[in-house]
Amino acid sequence: MVKAICYTLAAILLCVGLFIFAEWYLGNQFDDFSVALNTLYDKIENETATRDDGYAVRAVWEDKKSKLHMLVPHNDISYIDYWLNEACALIYTKNYDLALANVEVLKEISKNLPDAYRLRWENIL
């Protein structure tokens, strides 16, 4: 009986630790991506962004998404891929107004997406 209680408590503690780590890790990955997006946003706003700037943000995202597949569904990751690729294409054609709008969408996604997978009552119920 005591063994069963100890094993149950150990499993609960392990799950809680896993949830805390996943929440921290998810937030950290999107915080880094948000910094890169803010830098790109400023460059687009000043109309000094180049294709290489877009590719640099894409490289940051490629690094992050390779580690996020275990926590975030593939559809949400491909959604970010879509907006980022479109922003890079618009930067390449020097269509800064639309590129700015796309990066604004990406900033909102990177702010809101981690909240959708956090351990909260509204996400559980």
N, CA, C and O atoms as a printed pandas DataFrame, in Angstrom:
     atom_number atom_name residue_name chain_id  residue_number  x_coord  y_coord  z_coord
0              1         N          MET        A               1    0.825   -1.191    0.000
1              2        CA          MET        A               1    0.000    0.000    0.000
2              3         C          MET        A               1    0.869    1.255    0.000
3              4         O          MET        A               1    0.597    2.195   -0.747
4              5         N          VAL        A               2    1.903    1.278    0.825
5              6        CA          VAL        A               2    2.784    2.446    0.901
6              7         C          VAL        A               2    3.546    2.604   -0.417
7              8         O          VAL        A               2    3.776    3.719   -0.885
8              9         N          LYS        A               3    3.937    1.465   -1.011
9             10        CA          LYS        A               3    4.637    1.513   -2.290
10            11         C          LYS        A               3    3.760    2.141   -3.367
11            12         O          LYS        A               3    4.230    2.971   -4.146
12            13         N          ALA        A               4    2.509    1.756   -3.414
13            14        CA          ALA        A               4    1.591    2.268   -4.423
14            15         C          ALA        A               4    1.410    3.772   -4.268
15            16         O          ALA        A               4    1.371    4.497   -5.262
16            17         N          ILE        A               5    1.302    4.241   -3.041
17            18        CA          ILE        A               5    1.153    5.682   -2.797
18            19         C          ILE        A               5    2.426    6.419   -3.218
19            20         O          ILE        A               5    2.353    7.485   -3.829
20            21         N          CYS        A               6    3.578    5.859   -2.895
21            22        CA          CYS        A               6    4.853    6.485   -3.282
22            23         C          CYS        A               6    4.997    6.549   -4.797
23            24         O          CYS        A               6    5.427    7.569   -5.336
24            25         N          TYR        A               7    4.638    5.464   -5.490
25            26        CA          TYR        A               7    4.721    5.453   -6.947
26            27         C          TYR        A               7    3.752    6.455   -7.570
27            28         O          TYR        A               7    4.081    7.127   -8.547
28            29         N          THR        A               8    2.564    6.545   -6.998
29            30        CA          THR        A               8    1.573    7.495   -7.508
30            31         C          THR        A               8    2.049    8.926   -7.318
31            32         O          THR        A               8    1.952    9.744   -8.233
32            33         N          LEU        A               9    2.562    9.228   -6.135
33            34        CA          LEU        A               9    3.082   10.575   -5.881
34            35         C          LEU        A               9    4.277   10.887   -6.777
35            36         O          LEU        A               9    4.411   12.011   -7.260
36            37         N          ALA        A              10    5.135    9.914   -7.001
37            38        CA          ALA        A              10    6.286   10.120   -7.888
38            39         C          ALA        A              10    5.822   10.397   -9.321
39            40         O          ALA        A              10    6.382   11.255  -10.003
40            41         N          ALA        A              11    4.811    9.677   -9.768
41            42        CA          ALA        A              11    4.281    9.897  -11.113
42            43         C          ALA        A              11    3.647   11.280  -11.236
43            44         O          ALA        A              11    3.812   11.957  -12.250
44            45         N          ILE        A              12    2.930   11.689  -10.209
45            46        CA          ILE        A              12    2.306   13.020  -10.220
46            47         C          ILE        A              12    3.379   14.105  -10.242
47            48         O          ILE        A              12    3.276   15.070  -10.999
48            49         N          LEU        A              13    4.399   13.948   -9.416
49            50        CA          LEU        A              13    5.485   14.933   -9.389
50            51         C          LEU        A              13    6.231   14.971  -10.723
51            52         O          LEU        A              13    6.620   16.041  -11.190
52            53         N          LEU        A              14    6.425   13.823  -11.323
53            54        CA          LEU        A              14    7.081   13.769  -12.627
54            55         C          LEU        A              14    6.256   14.488  -13.688
55            56         O          LEU        A              14    6.800   15.228  -14.507
56            57         N          CYS        A              15    4.956   14.273  -13.671
57            58        CA          CYS        A              15    4.067   14.953  -14.631
58            59         C          CYS        A              15    4.072   16.460  -14.420
59            60         O          CYS        A              15    4.147   17.220  -15.385
60            61         N          VAL        A              16    3.993   16.897  -13.178
61            62        CA          VAL        A              16    4.015   18.328  -12.880
62            63         C          VAL        A              16    5.336   18.936  -13.339
63            64         O          VAL        A              16    5.352   20.017  -13.929
64            65         N          GLY        A              17    6.438   18.250  -13.073
65            66        CA          GLY        A              17    7.741   18.732  -13.530
66            67         C          GLY        A              17    7.819   18.820  -15.046
67            68         O          GLY        A              17    8.379   19.773  -15.588
68            69         N          LEU        A              18    7.262   17.834  -15.729
69            70        CA          LEU        A              18    7.240   17.843  -17.185
70            71         C          LEU        A              18    6.409   19.010  -17.719
71            72         O          LEU        A              18    6.813   19.670  -18.675
72            73         N          PHE        A              19    5.263   19.264  -17.112
73            74        CA          PHE        A              19    4.417   20.375  -17.539
74            75         C          PHE        A              19    5.108   21.719  -17.315
75            76         O          PHE        A              19    5.025   22.609  -18.162
76            77         N          ILE        A              20    5.777   21.867  -16.198
77            78        CA          ILE        A              20    6.486   23.117  -15.910
78            79         C          ILE        A              20    7.619   23.322  -16.914
79            80         O          ILE        A              20    7.797   24.422  -17.438
80            81         N          PHE        A              21    8.381   22.266  -17.181
81            82        CA          PHE        A              21    9.460   22.368  -18.155
82            83         C          PHE        A              21    8.918   22.712  -19.538
83            84         O          PHE        A              21    9.466   23.585  -20.211
84            85         N          ALA        A              22    7.854   22.043  -19.972
85            86        CA          ALA        A              22    7.284   22.302  -21.302
86            87         C          ALA        A              22    6.798   23.737  -21.418
87            88         O          ALA        A              22    6.994   24.380  -22.449
88            89         N          GLU        A              23    6.169   24.237  -20.373
89            90        CA          GLU        A              23    5.683   25.613  -20.394
90            91         C          GLU        A              23    6.838   26.600  -20.472
91            92         O          GLU        A              23    6.783   27.558  -21.243
92            93         N          TRP        A              24    7.877   26.379  -19.686
93            94        CA          TRP        A              24    9.045   27.251  -19.712
94            95         C          TRP        A              24    9.729   27.184  -21.074
95            96         O          TRP        A              24   10.078   28.216  -21.648
96            97         N          TYR        A              25    9.917   25.989  -21.584
97            98        CA          TYR        A              25   10.616   25.789  -22.846
98            99         C          TYR        A              25    9.868   26.432  -24.004
99           100         O          TYR        A              25   10.473   27.091  -24.850
100          101         N          LEU        A              26    8.567   26.243  -24.043
101          102        CA          LEU        A              26    7.742   26.810  -25.105
102          103         C          LEU        A              26    7.817   28.328  -25.083
103          104         O          LEU        A              26    7.997   28.958  -26.125
104          105         N          GLY        A              27    7.683   28.912  -23.915
105          106        CA          GLY        A              27    7.772   30.370  -23.801
106          107         C          GLY        A              27    9.133   30.890  -24.211
107          108         O          GLY        A              27    9.226   31.921  -24.878
108          109         N          ASN        A              28   10.184   30.197  -23.826
109          110        CA          ASN        A              28   11.547   30.614  -24.151
110          111         C          ASN        A              28   11.796   30.582  -25.652
111          112         O          ASN        A              28   12.423   31.494  -26.193
112          113         N          GLN        A              29   11.317   29.549  -26.327
113          114        CA          GLN        A              29   11.520   29.434  -27.770
114          115         C          GLN        A              29   10.811   30.556  -28.517
115          116         O          GLN        A              29   11.366   31.135  -29.451
116          117         N          PHE        A              30    9.594   30.860  -28.108
117          118        CA          PHE        A              30    8.855   31.915  -28.796
118          119         C          PHE        A              30    9.351   33.302  -28.418
119          120         O          PHE        A              30    9.207   34.234  -29.209
120          121         N          ASP        A              31    9.927   33.467  -27.237
121          122        CA          ASP        A              31   10.521   34.755  -26.865
122          123         C          ASP        A              31   11.700   35.072  -27.780
123          124         O          ASP        A              31   11.837   36.203  -28.247
124          125         N          ASP        A              32   12.541   34.089  -28.035
125          126        CA          ASP        A              32   13.686   34.288  -28.931
126          127         C          ASP        A              32   13.223   34.619  -30.348
127          128         O          ASP        A              32   13.794   35.491  -31.003
128          129         N          PHE        A              33   12.206   33.935  -30.812
129          130        CA          PHE        A              33   11.671   34.196  -32.150
130          131         C          PHE        A              33   11.055   35.588  -32.218
131          132         O          PHE        A              33   11.177   36.270  -33.235
132          133         N          SER        A              34   10.401   36.009  -31.153
133          134        CA          SER        A              34    9.789   37.341  -31.119
134          135         C          SER        A              34   10.838   38.444  -31.208
135          136         O          SER        A              34   10.607   39.470  -31.848
136          137         N          VAL        A              35   11.979   38.241  -30.577
137          138        CA          VAL        A              35   13.059   39.230  -30.665
138          139         C          VAL        A              35   13.514   39.382  -32.114
139          140         O          VAL        A              35   13.716   40.500  -32.589
140          141         N          ALA        A              36   13.675   38.267  -32.814
141          142        CA          ALA        A              36   14.079   38.314  -34.225
142          143         C          ALA        A              36   13.003   38.997  -35.070
143          144         O          ALA        A              36   13.321   39.766  -35.977
144          145         N          LEU        A              37   11.738   38.718  -34.776
145          146        CA          LEU        A              37   10.650   39.363  -35.520
146          147         C          LEU        A              37   10.616   40.867  -35.269
147          148         O          LEU        A              37   10.384   41.643  -36.196
148          149         N          ASN        A              38   10.843   41.282  -34.038
149          150        CA          ASN        A              38   10.843   42.718  -33.736
150          151         C          ASN        A              38   11.963   43.443  -34.471
151          152         O          ASN        A              38   11.773   44.565  -34.940
152          153         N          THR        A              39   13.120   42.813  -34.573
153          154        CA          THR        A              39   14.233   43.403  -35.318
154          155         C          THR        A              39   13.870   43.533  -36.794
155          156         O          THR        A              39   14.119   44.569  -37.412
156          157         N          LEU        A              40   13.283   42.482  -37.354
157          158        CA          LEU        A              40   12.861   42.526  -38.753
158          159         C          LEU        A              40   11.783   43.587  -38.958
159          160         O          LEU        A              40   11.799   44.304  -39.959
160          161         N          TYR        A              41   10.866   43.686  -38.032
161          162        CA          TYR        A              41    9.788   44.677  -38.122
162          163         C          TYR        A              41   10.360   46.087  -38.189
163          164         O          TYR        A              41    9.921   46.902  -39.001
164          165         N          ASP        A              42   11.338   46.374  -37.336
165          166        CA          ASP        A              42   11.958   47.697  -37.333
166          167         C          ASP        A              42   12.651   47.987  -38.661
167          168         O          ASP        A              42   12.569   49.100  -39.180
168          169         N          LYS        A              43   13.332   46.986  -39.206
169          170        CA          LYS        A              43   14.023   47.189  -40.483
170          171         C          LYS        A              43   13.029   47.395  -41.627
171          172         O          LYS        A              43   13.269   48.205  -42.523
172          173         N          ILE        A              44   11.931   46.672  -41.594
173          174        CA          ILE        A              44   10.915   46.852  -42.635
174          175         C          ILE        A              44   10.285   48.233  -42.507
175          176         O          ILE        A              44   10.039   48.910  -43.505
176          177         N          GLU        A              45   10.031   48.638  -41.287
177          178        CA          GLU        A              45    9.427   49.948  -41.051
178          179         C          GLU        A              45   10.323   51.071  -41.576
179          180         O          GLU        A              45    9.830   52.075  -42.090
180          181         N          ASN        A              46   11.633   50.897  -41.446
181          182        CA          ASN        A              46   12.585   51.883  -41.955
182          183         C          ASN        A              46   12.926   51.665  -43.426
183          184         O          ASN        A              46   13.710   52.412  -44.012
184          185         N          GLU        A              47   12.324   50.631  -44.013
185          186        CA          GLU        A              47   12.547   50.251  -45.411
186          187         C          GLU        A              47   14.017   49.974  -45.696
187          188         O          GLU        A              47   14.531   50.304  -46.765
188          189         N          THR        A              48   14.681   49.364  -44.725
189          190        CA          THR        A              48   16.080   48.966  -44.908
190          191         C          THR        A              48   16.228   47.447  -44.904
191          192         O          THR        A              48   17.343   46.932  -44.981
192          193         N          ALA        A              49   15.129   46.742  -44.816
193          194        CA          ALA        A              49   15.174   45.272  -44.765
194          195         C          ALA        A              49   15.583   44.716  -46.119
195          196         O          ALA        A              49   15.168   45.209  -47.167
196          197         N          THR        A              50   16.399   43.688  -46.071
197          198        CA          THR        A              50   16.813   42.996  -47.290
198          199         C          THR        A              50   16.357   41.542  -47.218
199          200         O          THR        A              50   15.844   41.077  -46.200
200          201         N          ARG        A              51   16.558   40.855  -48.311
201          202        CA          ARG        A              51   16.184   39.448  -48.348
202          203         C          ARG        A              51   16.961   38.660  -47.291
203          204         O          ARG        A              51   16.434   37.717  -46.700
204          205         N          ASP        A              52   18.207   39.049  -47.061
205          206        CA          ASP        A              52   19.026   38.358  -46.061
206          207         C          ASP        A              52   18.471   38.527  -44.647
207          208         O          ASP        A              52   18.596   37.622  -43.823
208          209         N          ASP        A              53   17.865   39.670  -44.363
209          210        CA          ASP        A              53   17.233   39.859  -43.049
210          211         C          ASP        A              53   16.070   38.894  -42.863
211          212         O          ASP        A              53   15.904   38.301  -41.798
212          213         N          GLY        A              54   15.274   38.746  -43.907
213          214        CA          GLY        A              54   14.172   37.787  -43.852
214          215         C          GLY        A              54   14.677   36.364  -43.703
215          216         O          GLY        A              54   14.107   35.567  -42.958
216          217         N          TYR        A              55   15.747   36.051  -44.417
217          218        CA          TYR        A              55   16.321   34.712  -44.318
218          219         C          TYR        A              55   16.938   34.459  -42.947
219          220         O          TYR        A              55   16.941   33.327  -42.463
220          221         N          ALA        A              56   17.458   35.509  -42.323
221          222        CA          ALA        A              56   18.015   35.348  -40.977
222          223         C          ALA        A              56   16.913   34.991  -39.984
223          224         O          ALA        A              56   17.103   34.129  -39.126
224          225         N          VAL        A              57   15.759   35.653  -40.100
225          226        CA          VAL        A              57   14.630   35.319  -39.227
226          227         C          VAL        A              57   14.129   33.921  -39.548
227          228         O          VAL        A              57   13.747   33.172  -38.649
228          229         N          ARG        A              58   14.129   33.571  -40.824
229          230        CA          ARG        A              58   13.714   32.224  -41.207
230          231         C          ARG        A              58   14.658   31.177  -40.611
231          232         O          ARG        A              58   14.216   30.109  -40.188
232          233         N          ALA        A              59   15.960   31.486  -40.580
233          234        CA          ALA        A              59   16.928   30.552  -39.987
234          235         C          ALA        A              59   16.682   30.392  -38.490
235          236         O          ALA        A              59   16.791   29.289  -37.955
236          237         N          VAL        A              60   16.350   31.494  -37.812
237          238        CA          VAL        A              60   16.011   31.415  -36.385
238          239         C          VAL        A              60   14.784   30.531  -36.202
239          240         O          VAL        A              60   14.748   29.681  -35.312
240          241         N          TRP        A              61   13.783   30.734  -37.048
241          242        CA          TRP        A              61   12.568   29.940  -36.943
242          243         C          TRP        A              61   12.832   28.463  -37.246
243          244         O          TRP        A              61   12.293   27.591  -36.566
244          245         N          GLU        A              62   13.644   28.176  -38.246
245          246        CA          GLU        A              62   13.968   26.778  -38.571
246          247         C          GLU        A              62   14.597   26.079  -37.371
247          248         O          GLU        A              62   14.287   24.924  -37.076
248          249         N          ASP        A              63   15.485   26.797  -36.683
249          250        CA          ASP        A              63   16.114   26.226  -35.492
250          251         C          ASP        A              63   15.081   25.976  -34.395
251          252         O          ASP        A              63   15.115   24.938  -33.734
252          253         N          LYS        A              64   14.175   26.911  -34.204
253          254        CA          LYS        A              64   13.164   26.784  -33.149
254          255         C          LYS        A              64   12.145   25.696  -33.487
255          256         O          LYS        A              64   11.781   24.893  -32.628
256          257         N          LYS        A              65   11.688   25.672  -34.735
257          258        CA          LYS        A              65   10.605   24.735  -35.064
258          259         C          LYS        A              65   11.068   23.293  -35.026
259          260         O          LYS        A              65   10.264   22.394  -34.783
260          261         N          SER        A              66   12.346   23.058  -35.261
261          262        CA          SER        A              66   12.831   21.682  -35.186
262          263         C          SER        A              66   12.713   21.126  -33.770
263          264         O          SER        A              66   12.638   19.913  -33.577
264          265         N          LYS        A              67   12.695   22.014  -32.788
265          266        CA          LYS        A              67   12.571   21.590  -31.395
266          267         C          LYS        A              67   11.140   21.687  -30.880
267          268         O          LYS        A              67   10.833   21.161  -29.811
268          269         N          LEU        A              68   10.266   22.348  -31.622
269          270        CA          LEU        A              68    8.901   22.570  -31.154
270          271         C          LEU        A              68    7.911   21.505  -31.618
271          272         O          LEU        A              68    6.782   21.463  -31.130
272          273         N          HIS        A              69    8.311   20.655  -32.542
273          274        CA          HIS        A              69    7.377   19.669  -33.085
274          275         C          HIS        A              69    6.808   18.739  -32.021
275          276         O          HIS        A              69    5.727   18.183  -32.213
276          277         N          MET        A              70    7.506   18.559  -30.911
277          278        CA          MET        A              70    6.984   17.673  -29.876
278          279         C          MET        A              70    5.937   18.357  -29.002
279          280         O          MET        A              70    5.186   17.683  -28.296
280          281         N          LEU        A              71    5.878   19.704  -29.042
281          282        CA          LEU        A              71    4.953   20.435  -28.177
282          283         C          LEU        A              71    3.837   21.149  -28.928
283          284         O          LEU        A              71    2.760   21.371  -28.375
284          285         N          VAL        A              72    4.084   21.507  -30.176
285          286        CA          VAL        A              72    3.129   22.301  -30.951
286          287         C          VAL        A              72    2.705   21.486  -32.175
287          288         O          VAL        A              72    3.556   20.906  -32.850
288          289         N          PRO        A              73    1.405   21.433  -32.468
289          290        CA          PRO        A              73    0.951   20.676  -33.637
290          291         C          PRO        A              73    1.555   21.205  -34.947
291          292         O          PRO        A              73    1.871   22.388  -35.069
292          293         N          HIS        A              74    1.700   20.323  -35.891
293          294        CA          HIS        A              74    2.329   20.661  -37.160
294          295         C          HIS        A              74    1.558   21.743  -37.916
295          296         O          HIS        A              74    2.162   22.545  -38.628
296          297         N          ASN        A              75    0.249   21.774  -37.772
297          298        CA          ASN        A              75   -0.547   22.792  -38.468
298          299         C          ASN        A              75   -0.183   24.191  -38.007
299          300         O          ASN        A              75   -0.084   25.103  -38.828
300          301         N          ASP        A              76    0.018   24.377  -36.720
301          302        CA          ASP        A              76    0.386   25.693  -36.200
302          303         C          ASP        A              76    1.786   26.085  -36.660
303          304         O          ASP        A              76    2.041   27.254  -36.951
304          305         N          ILE        A              77    2.679   25.129  -36.726
305          306        CA          ILE        A              77    4.036   25.407  -37.204
306          307         C          ILE        A              77    4.011   25.769  -38.681
307          308         O          ILE        A              77    4.708   26.694  -39.099
308          309         N          SER        A              78    3.222   25.059  -39.478
309          310        CA          SER        A              78    3.159   25.377  -40.906
310          311         C          SER        A              78    2.473   26.721  -41.142
311          312         O          SER        A              78    2.750   27.389  -42.139
312          313         N          TYR        A              79    1.584   27.123  -40.239
313          314        CA          TYR        A              79    0.944   28.434  -40.324
314          315         C          TYR        A              79    1.992   29.541  -40.194
315          316         O          TYR        A              79    1.960   30.521  -40.938
316          317         N          ILE        A              80    2.908   29.383  -39.259
317          318        CA          ILE        A              80    3.989   30.353  -39.104
318          319         C          ILE        A              80    4.901   30.312  -40.321
319          320         O          ILE        A              80    5.337   31.359  -40.800
320          321         N          ASP        A              81    5.194   29.122  -40.825
321          322        CA          ASP        A              81    6.011   28.989  -42.039
322          323         C          ASP        A              81    5.402   29.780  -43.194
323          324         O          ASP        A              81    6.103   30.490  -43.915
324          325         N          TYR        A              82    4.103   29.648  -43.357
325          326        CA          TYR        A              82    3.401   30.327  -44.451
326          327         C          TYR        A              82    3.581   31.843  -44.356
327          328         O          TYR        A              82    3.989   32.485  -45.324
328          329         N          TRP        A              83    3.275   32.411  -43.191
329          330        CA          TRP        A              83    3.362   33.859  -43.025
330          331         C          TRP        A              83    4.793   34.359  -43.159
331          332         O          TRP        A              83    5.030   35.430  -43.716
332          333         N          LEU        A              84    5.738   33.594  -42.654
333          334        CA          LEU        A              84    7.137   34.003  -42.732
334          335         C          LEU        A              84    7.649   33.949  -44.168
335          336         O          LEU        A              84    8.374   34.846  -44.599
336          337         N          ASN        A              85    7.284   32.917  -44.904
337          338        CA          ASN        A              85    7.699   32.826  -46.303
338          339         C          ASN        A              85    7.082   33.941  -47.140
339          340         O          ASN        A              85    7.729   34.490  -48.031
340          341         N          GLU        A              86    5.843   34.266  -46.850
341          342        CA          GLU        A              86    5.198   35.357  -47.580
342          343         C          GLU        A              86    5.861   36.687  -47.255
343          344         O          GLU        A              86    6.057   37.513  -48.147
344          345         N          ALA        A              87    6.209   36.904  -45.995
345          346        CA          ALA        A              87    6.900   38.137  -45.616
346          347         C          ALA        A              87    8.251   38.236  -46.303
347          348         O          ALA        A              87    8.631   39.312  -46.764
348          349         N          CYS        A              88    8.979   37.136  -46.378
349          350        CA          CYS        A              88   10.287   37.136  -47.058
350          351         C          CYS        A              88   10.126   37.476  -48.533
351          352         O          CYS        A              88   10.927   38.230  -49.085
352          353         N          ALA        A              89    9.100   36.930  -49.175
353          354        CA          ALA        A              89    8.857   37.230  -50.588
354          355         C          ALA        A              89    8.510   38.701  -50.779
355          356         O          ALA        A              89    8.943   39.321  -51.750
356          357         N          LEU        A              90    7.742   39.254  -49.871
357          358        CA          LEU        A              90    7.367   40.666  -49.980
358          359         C          LEU        A              90    8.562   41.585  -49.727
359          360         O          LEU        A              90    8.669   42.648  -50.338
360          361         N          ILE        A              91    9.439   41.184  -48.848
361          362        CA          ILE        A              91   10.665   41.959  -48.626
362          363         C          ILE        A              91   11.524   41.920  -49.888
363          364         O          ILE        A              91   12.100   42.933  -50.284
364          365         N          TYR        A              92   11.607   40.766  -50.506
365          366        CA          TYR        A              92   12.411   40.602  -51.715
366          367         C          TYR        A              92   11.916   41.518  -52.832
367          368         O          TYR        A              92   12.716   42.076  -53.584
368          369         N          THR        A              93   10.583   41.673  -52.939
369          370        CA          THR        A              93   10.010   42.540  -53.973
370          371         C          THR        A              93    9.884   43.985  -53.507
371          372         O          THR        A              93    9.336   44.829  -54.215
372          373         N          LYS        A              94   10.395   44.262  -52.312
373          374        CA          LYS        A              94   10.387   45.600  -51.712
374          375         C          LYS        A              94    8.970   46.147  -51.508
375          376         O          LYS        A              94    8.746   47.356  -51.571
376          377         N          ASN        A              95    8.029   45.250  -51.264
377          378        CA          ASN        A              95    6.665   45.642  -50.933
378          379         C          ASN        A              95    6.582   45.723  -49.409
379          380         O          ASN        A              95    6.039   44.837  -48.750
380          381         N          TYR        A              96    7.133   46.802  -48.872
381          382        CA          TYR        A              96    7.323   46.914  -47.433
382          383         C          TYR        A              96    6.019   47.049  -46.651
383          384         O          TYR        A              96    5.936   46.612  -45.503
384          385         N          ASP        A              97    5.001   47.651  -47.266
385          386        CA          ASP        A              97    3.732   47.806  -46.540
386          387         C          ASP        A              97    3.104   46.446  -46.233
387          388         O          ASP        A              97    2.689   46.189  -45.103
388          389         N          LEU        A              98    3.037   45.587  -47.236
389          390        CA          LEU        A              98    2.456   44.265  -47.007
390          391         C          LEU        A              98    3.365   43.389  -46.161
391          392         O          LEU        A              98    2.884   42.587  -45.361
392          393         N          ALA        A              99    4.677   43.535  -46.329
393          394        CA          ALA        A              99    5.618   42.762  -45.504
394          395         C          ALA        A              99    5.456   43.148  -44.038
395          396         O          ALA        A              99    5.517   42.293  -43.154
396          397         N          LEU        A             100    5.251   44.430  -43.785
397          398        CA          LEU        A             100    5.038   44.905  -42.415
398          399         C          LEU        A             100    3.769   44.292  -41.823
399          400         O          LEU        A             100    3.744   43.903  -40.655
400          401         N          ALA        A             101    2.730   44.211  -42.633
401          402        CA          ALA        A             101    1.476   43.604  -42.164
402          403         C          ALA        A             101    1.681   42.124  -41.844
403          404         O          ALA        A             101    1.156   41.627  -40.847
404          405         N          ASN        A             102    2.437   41.420  -42.678
405          406        CA          ASN        A             102    2.684   39.994  -42.427
406          407         C          ASN        A             102    3.514   39.781  -41.173
407          408         O          ASN        A             102    3.247   38.857  -40.405
408          409         N          VAL        A             103    4.503   40.613  -40.957
409          410        CA          VAL        A             103    5.320   40.473  -39.753
410          411         C          VAL        A             103    4.496   40.829  -38.519
411          412         O          VAL        A             103    4.701   40.257  -37.448
412          413         N          GLU        A             104    3.579   41.756  -38.662
413          414        CA          GLU        A             104    2.671   42.077  -37.548
414          415         C          GLU        A             104    1.817   40.864  -37.194
415          416         O          GLU        A             104    1.588   40.586  -36.016
416          417         N          VAL        A             105    1.346   40.143  -38.206
417          418        CA          VAL        A             105    0.584   38.912  -37.967
418          419         C          VAL        A             105    1.470   37.891  -37.267
419          420         O          VAL        A             105    1.035   37.236  -36.319
420          421         N          LEU        A             106    2.704   37.752  -37.726
421          422        CA          LEU        A             106    3.640   36.815  -37.100
422          423         C          LEU        A             106    3.919   37.181  -35.646
423          424         O          LEU        A             106    4.039   36.301  -34.795
424          425         N          LYS        A             107    4.022   38.459  -35.365
425          426        CA          LYS        A             107    4.244   38.885  -33.979
426          427         C          LYS        A             107    3.070   38.488  -33.095
427          428         O          LYS        A             107    3.265   38.039  -31.966
428          429         N          GLU        A             108    1.867   38.649  -33.599
429          430        CA          GLU        A             108    0.681   38.251  -32.832
430          431         C          GLU        A             108    0.621   36.745  -32.635
431          432         O          GLU        A             108    0.291   36.263  -31.551
432          433         N          ILE        A             109    0.940   36.010  -33.683
433          434        CA          ILE        A             109    0.939   34.551  -33.573
434          435         C          ILE        A             109    1.959   34.094  -32.543
435          436         O          ILE        A             109    1.664   33.237  -31.711
436          437         N          SER        A             110    3.161   34.667  -32.596
437          438        CA          SER        A             110    4.209   34.241  -31.655
438          439         C          SER        A             110    3.897   34.670  -30.229
439          440         O          SER        A             110    4.437   34.108  -29.276
440          441         N          LYS        A             111    3.033   35.657  -30.083
441          442        CA          LYS        A             111    2.607   36.069  -28.740
442          443         C          LYS        A             111    1.476   35.180  -28.223
443          444         O          LYS        A             111    1.442   34.836  -27.042
444          445         N          ASN        A             112    0.557   34.813  -29.106
445          446        CA          ASN        A             112   -0.639   34.079  -28.684
446          447         C          ASN        A             112   -0.512   32.560  -28.741
447          448         O          ASN        A             112   -1.168   31.860  -27.970
448          449         N          LEU        A             113    0.311   32.045  -29.632
449          450        CA          LEU        A             113    0.410   30.597  -29.799
450          451         C          LEU        A             113    0.879   29.864  -28.546
451          452         O          LEU        A             113    0.289   28.841  -28.201
452          453         N          PRO        A             114    1.910   30.335  -27.849
453          454        CA          PRO        A             114    2.316   29.606  -26.637
454          455         C          PRO        A             114    1.211   29.549  -25.576
455          456         O          PRO        A             114    1.119   28.574  -24.831
456          457         N          ASP        A             115    0.381   30.578  -25.506
457          458        CA          ASP        A             115   -0.704   30.576  -24.529
458          459         C          ASP        A             115   -1.732   29.491  -24.808
459          460         O          ASP        A             115   -2.397   29.013  -23.890
460          461         N          ALA        A             116   -1.864   29.103  -26.060
461          462        CA          ALA        A             116   -2.828   28.065  -26.414
462          463         C          ALA        A             116   -2.401   26.689  -25.902
463          464         O          ALA        A             116   -3.225   25.778  -25.817
464          465         N          TYR        A             117   -1.136   26.533  -25.565
465          466        CA          TYR        A             117   -0.638   25.235  -25.124
466          467         C          TYR        A             117   -0.120   25.257  -23.694
467          468         O          TYR        A             117    0.533   24.312  -23.252
468          469         N          ARG        A             118   -0.404   26.317  -22.981
469          470        CA          ARG        A             118    0.001   26.393  -21.575
470          471         C          ARG        A             118   -0.996   25.632  -20.710
471          472         O          ARG        A             118   -2.138   25.402  -21.107
472          473         N          LEU        A             119   -0.551   25.253  -19.542
473          474        CA          LEU        A             119   -1.402   24.527  -18.606
474          475         C          LEU        A             119   -2.293   25.533  -17.877
475          476         O          LEU        A             119   -1.906   26.103  -16.856
476          477         N          ARG        A             120   -3.486   25.737  -18.419
477          478        CA          ARG        A             120   -4.462   26.655  -17.847
478          479         C          ARG        A             120   -5.820   25.997  -17.881
479          480         O          ARG        A             120   -6.062   25.077  -18.662
480          481         N          TRP        A             121   -6.707   26.476  -17.026
481          482        CA          TRP        A             121   -8.036   25.888  -16.962
482          483         C          TRP        A             121   -8.776   25.986  -18.278
483          484         O          TRP        A             121   -9.438   25.033  -18.690
484          485         N          GLU        A             122   -8.673   27.131  -18.947
485          486        CA          GLU        A             122   -9.413   27.289  -20.218
486          487         C          GLU        A             122   -8.878   26.363  -21.305
487          488         O          GLU        A             122   -9.606   26.036  -22.242
488          489         N          ASN        A             123   -7.623   25.934  -21.199
489          490        CA          ASN        A             123   -7.079   24.997  -22.180
490          491         C          ASN        A             123   -7.410   23.550  -21.833
491          492         O          ASN        A             123   -7.422   22.682  -22.705
492          493         N          ILE        A             124   -7.676   23.298  -20.560
493          494        CA          ILE        A             124   -7.991   21.940  -20.126
494          495         C          ILE        A             124   -9.468   21.624  -20.336
495          496         O          ILE        A             124   -9.816   20.526  -20.771
496          497         N          LEU        A             125  -10.318   22.565  -20.032
497          498        CA          LEU        A             125  -11.767   22.331  -20.119
498          499         C          LEU        A             125  -12.294   22.464  -21.511
499          500         O          LEU        A             125  -13.493   22.295  -21.736
